[in-house]
CSV table of C-alpha atoms in Angstrom, one decimal:
chain,number,residue,atom,x,y,z
V,1,ASN,CA,34.8,14.5,38.4
V,2,ALA,CA,31.4,15.7,39.8
V,3,GLY,CA,30.4,17.1,36.4
V,4,VAL,CA,27.7,19.8,36.8
V,5,THR,CA,26.2,20.3,40.2
V,6,GLN,CA,23.3,22.5,41.3
V,7,THR,CA,22.4,23.9,44.7
V,8,PRO,CA,19.8,23.7,46.1
V,9,LYS,CA,17.8,20.6,44.9
V,10,PHE,CA,14.5,21.9,46.1
V,11,ARG,CA,13.2,25.3,47.3
V,12,VAL,CA,9.8,26.8,48.2
V,13,LEU,CA,9.5,30.6,48.0
V,14,LYS,CA,6.7,33.0,48.7
V,15,THR,CA,5.8,35.5,46.1
V,16,GLY,CA,8.1,38.5,46.2
V,17,GLN,CA,11.0,36.7,47.9
V,18,SER,CA,14.4,36.5,46.3
V,19,MET,CA,16.9,33.6,45.9
V,20,THR,CA,20.0,32.5,44.0
V,21,LEU,CA,20.6,29.2,42.3
V,22,LEU,CA,24.1,28.0,42.1
V,23,CYS,CA,25.6,26.0,39.3
V,24,ALA,CA,29.1,24.6,39.4
V,25,GLN,CA,31.1,22.6,36.9
V,26,ASP,CA,34.5,21.0,37.2
V,27,MET,CA,35.1,20.2,33.5
V,28,ASN,CA,36.8,23.6,32.6
V,29,HIS,CA,33.9,24.3,30.2
V,30,GLU,CA,33.8,27.8,28.6
V,31,TYR,CA,30.0,27.9,28.0
V,32,MET,CA,27.3,27.7,30.7
V,33,TYR,CA,23.5,27.8,30.4
V,34,TRP,CA,20.4,28.1,32.5
V,35,TYR,CA,17.2,26.5,31.3
V,36,ARG,CA,13.7,26.1,32.8
V,37,GLN,CA,11.6,23.0,32.1
V,38,ASP,CA,7.8,23.1,32.3
V,39,PRO,CA,5.4,20.3,31.3
V,40,GLY,CA,4.8,20.2,27.6
V,41,MET,CA,7.2,23.0,26.9
V,42,GLY,CA,10.5,21.2,26.6
V,43,LEU,CA,13.6,23.2,27.8
V,44,ARG,CA,13.7,26.9,27.4
V,45,LEU,CA,16.9,28.9,27.6
V,46,ILE,CA,16.9,31.7,30.2
V,47,HIS,CA,20.4,33.0,30.1
V,48,TYR,CA,23.8,31.8,29.0
V,49,SER,CA,27.4,32.7,29.2
V,50,VAL,CA,30.3,32.1,26.8
V,51,GLY,CA,33.0,33.0,29.3
V,52,GLU,CA,33.9,34.5,32.6
V,53,GLY,CA,32.4,37.9,33.1
V,54,THR,CA,30.0,37.6,30.1
V,55,THR,CA,26.3,36.8,30.0
V,56,ALA,CA,23.6,37.0,27.4
V,57,LYS,CA,19.8,36.6,27.3
V,58,GLY,CA,18.1,33.5,26.1
V,59,GLU,CA,14.5,32.9,25.1
V,60,VAL,CA,12.8,33.7,28.4
V,61,PRO,CA,15.1,36.0,30.4
V,62,ASP,CA,12.4,38.3,32.1
V,63,GLY,CA,12.5,38.1,35.9
V,64,TYR,CA,15.9,36.5,36.1
V,65,ASN,CA,19.5,37.8,36.4
V,66,VAL,CA,22.7,35.9,36.1
V,67,SER,CA,26.4,36.3,36.9
V,68,ARG,CA,29.5,34.5,35.9
V,69,LEU,CA,32.3,35.8,38.1
V,70,LYS,CA,34.3,32.6,38.0
V,71,LYS,CA,34.6,30.2,35.1
V,72,GLN,CA,33.3,27.3,37.0
V,73,ASN,CA,30.3,29.0,38.5
V,74,PHE,CA,27.1,30.4,37.0
V,75,LEU,CA,24.5,31.9,39.3
V,76,LEU,CA,20.8,32.5,38.5
V,77,GLY,CA,19.0,35.0,40.6
V,78,LEU,CA,15.3,35.7,41.1
V,79,GLU,CA,14.9,39.2,42.6
V,80,SER,CA,11.1,39.0,43.2
V,81,ALA,CA,9.7,35.6,42.7
V,82,ALA,CA,6.4,35.1,41.0
V,83,PRO,CA,4.2,31.9,40.8
V,84,SER,CA,4.9,31.8,37.1
V,85,GLN,CA,8.5,31.0,38.0
V,86,THR,CA,7.5,27.7,39.5
V,87,SER,CA,9.5,25.3,37.4
V,88,VAL,CA,12.4,22.9,37.3
V,89,TYR,CA,15.7,24.7,36.6
V,90,PHE,CA,18.6,23.0,34.8
V,91,CYS,CA,22.1,24.2,34.4
V,92,ALA,CA,24.3,23.0,31.6
V,93,SER,CA,27.8,23.5,30.3
V,94,ARG,CA,30.0,22.7,27.3
V,95,LEU,CA,33.3,23.2,25.7
V,96,ALA,CA,33.7,26.1,23.3
V,97,GLY,CA,34.8,24.0,20.3
V,98,GLY,CA,33.9,20.5,19.3
V,99,PRO,CA,30.5,18.9,18.6
V,100,ARG,CA,28.6,21.2,21.0
V,101,GLU,CA,27.3,18.6,23.4
V,102,GLN,CA,25.9,20.1,26.6
V,103,PHE,CA,26.3,18.4,30.0
V,104,PHE,CA,23.4,18.9,32.4
V,105,GLY,CA,23.1,19.2,36.1
V,106,PRO,CA,20.4,17.3,38.1
V,107,GLY,CA,18.1,20.2,38.4
V,108,THR,CA,16.5,22.4,41.0
V,109,ARG,CA,12.8,22.2,41.7
V,110,LEU,CA,11.4,25.6,42.6
V,111,THR,CA,7.9,26.3,43.9
V,112,VAL,CA,6.7,29.8,44.3
V,113,LEU,CA,3.5,30.2,46.4
E,1,ALA,CA,16.0,30.4,13.1
E,2,GLN,CA,16.3,26.8,13.9
E,3,SER,CA,13.5,24.7,15.3
E,4,VAL,CA,12.7,21.1,16.3
E,5,THR,CA,9.4,19.3,16.1
E,6,GLN,CA,8.9,16.0,17.9
E,7,LEU,CA,5.8,14.2,16.6
E,8,GLY,CA,3.9,12.6,19.4
E,9,SER,CA,4.1,13.9,23.0
E,10,HIS,CA,3.5,10.3,24.3
E,11,VAL,CA,4.5,7.0,22.7
E,12,SER,CA,3.5,3.7,24.2
E,13,VAL,CA,5.1,0.4,23.2
E,14,SER,CA,5.2,-3.2,24.5
E,15,GLU,CA,8.3,-4.6,25.9
E,16,GLY,CA,10.3,-6.2,23.1
E,17,ALA,CA,8.6,-4.0,20.4
E,18,LEU,CA,10.3,-1.5,18.1
E,19,VAL,CA,10.8,2.0,19.5
E,20,LEU,CA,10.4,4.8,17.0
E,21,LEU,CA,10.5,8.4,18.2
E,22,ARG,CA,10.2,11.1,15.5
E,23,CYS,CA,12.1,14.3,15.2
E,24,ASN,CA,12.1,16.9,12.4
E,25,TYR,CA,14.2,20.0,12.3
E,26,SER,CA,14.7,23.2,10.4
E,27,SER,CA,18.0,24.8,10.1
E,28,SER,CA,19.5,27.1,7.4
E,29,VAL,CA,22.9,25.5,7.7
E,30,PRO,CA,24.0,21.9,8.2
E,31,PRO,CA,23.0,21.1,11.8
E,32,TYR,CA,24.4,19.3,14.7
E,33,LEU,CA,21.6,17.1,16.1
E,34,PHE,CA,21.2,15.4,19.4
E,35,TRP,CA,19.0,13.1,21.3
E,36,TYR,CA,18.8,13.3,25.1
E,37,VAL,CA,17.0,11.1,27.6
E,38,GLN,CA,15.6,12.2,30.9
E,39,TYR,CA,14.6,9.7,33.6
E,40,PRO,CA,12.2,10.8,36.3
E,41,ASN,CA,13.5,13.5,38.6
E,42,GLN,CA,16.9,13.6,36.8
E,43,GLY,CA,18.8,15.8,34.5
E,44,LEU,CA,19.3,15.2,30.8
E,45,GLN,CA,21.7,12.6,29.5
E,46,LEU,CA,23.1,12.5,26.0
E,47,LEU,CA,22.0,9.4,24.0
E,48,LEU,CA,23.7,10.2,20.7
E,49,LYS,CA,24.7,13.0,18.4
E,50,TYR,CA,25.1,13.7,14.7
E,51,THR,CA,28.0,15.9,13.8
E,52,SER,CA,28.2,15.5,10.0
E,53,ALA,CA,30.1,12.3,9.9
E,54,ALA,CA,28.1,9.0,9.4
E,55,THR,CA,24.4,9.5,8.8
E,56,LEU,CA,23.5,6.5,11.0
E,57,VAL,CA,24.5,7.3,14.5
E,58,LYS,CA,24.7,4.7,17.3
E,59,GLY,CA,24.2,5.7,20.9
E,60,ILE,CA,24.0,4.2,24.3
E,61,ASN,CA,21.6,1.6,25.5
E,62,GLY,CA,21.0,0.2,22.0
E,63,PHE,CA,19.5,3.4,20.5
E,64,GLU,CA,20.4,4.7,17.0
E,65,ALA,CA,19.2,7.5,14.8
E,66,GLU,CA,19.5,8.3,11.1
E,67,PHE,CA,20.1,11.7,9.7
E,68,LYS,CA,18.1,12.2,6.5
E,69,LYS,CA,18.8,15.6,5.0
E,70,SER,CA,16.1,15.3,2.3
E,71,GLU,CA,13.5,14.7,4.9
E,72,THR,CA,15.0,17.0,7.5
E,73,SER,CA,14.6,14.2,10.0
E,74,PHE,CA,16.6,12.6,12.8
E,75,HIS,CA,14.3,9.8,14.1
E,76,LEU,CA,15.4,7.7,17.1
E,77,THR,CA,15.0,3.9,17.0
E,78,LYS,CA,15.6,0.9,19.1
E,79,PRO,CA,14.8,-2.6,17.9
E,80,SER,CA,13.5,-4.0,21.1
E,81,ALA,CA,12.2,-1.9,24.0
E,82,HIS,CA,13.1,-2.7,27.6
E,83,MET,CA,11.2,-1.6,30.7
E,84,SER,CA,14.2,0.6,31.6
E,85,ASP,CA,13.8,2.7,28.5
E,86,ALA,CA,10.7,4.3,29.9
E,87,ALA,CA,11.7,8.0,30.1
E,88,GLU,CA,11.2,11.3,28.3
E,89,TYR,CA,13.3,11.9,25.2
E,90,PHE,CA,14.3,15.2,23.7
E,91,CYS,CA,15.6,16.0,20.3
E,92,ALA,CA,17.8,19.1,19.9
E,93,VAL,CA,19.5,21.0,17.1
E,94,SER,CA,22.5,23.3,17.1
E,95,GLY,CA,23.5,25.4,14.1
E,96,GLY,CA,22.7,28.5,12.2
E,97,GLY,CA,23.5,32.0,13.3
E,98,SER,CA,23.8,31.2,17.0
E,99,ASN,CA,26.2,28.4,17.5
E,100,TYR,CA,26.1,28.7,21.2
E,101,LYS,CA,22.6,27.4,21.7
E,102,LEU,CA,20.7,24.2,21.5
E,103,THR,CA,17.1,24.4,20.5
E,104,PHE,CA,15.0,21.6,22.0
E,105,GLY,CA,11.8,19.9,21.0
E,106,LYS,CA,9.0,19.6,23.5
E,107,GLY,CA,9.8,16.0,24.3
E,108,THR,CA,8.3,12.6,23.8
E,109,LEU,CA,7.3,10.5,26.9
E,110,LEU,CA,8.0,6.8,26.2
E,111,THR,CA,6.0,4.3,28.1
E,112,VAL,CA,6.9,0.6,28.0
E,113,ASN,CA,4.2,-1.9,28.8
E,114,PRO,CA,5.0,-5.4,30.1
């Protein structure tokens, strides 16, 4: 099993450009999450999904959109990138039941100039 | 709402010394608690978790944590630090009204000196 994978690993954007980050998991997990990590801030939840076709806002959703068209994929979109969105983005997934452990991907480092 | 406080953003120990990373939480219901480790340029990896079974939880790489309800704490310890333990450690809590989410502390960077 590959676990949770993220594409791309690195990206540099100019202000105003758009992009999509892809997260894929092969563990048949129901729940998926997008976080951003900034120095001294820990991980902050952007959006999450509890099943195919459903999404919900997290702690810092502004400027981002998501879609979960397939159970194994969770896409994070930036329609008009801003320098404040420079961050490391992590995707995670977990089973619906059980002890609620989340499994994390390796991250995408995004720089917006 | 649930929250996590990690005391000390940076902890430095000598190789072979005790590691103690502090975590306090708040939750209106019995929580699930987690410690994750993040090595440089990697994702988060689960170290251990508390799920209302034994209050002393053993994890990977010789780490353990004790759930103390009266102190609302879940401190992480390791008897003898190794150079390979140098990483950032995150405490997280799940529980309360929104069972889907984990709330993370801001992290503690552990440095191990030779």
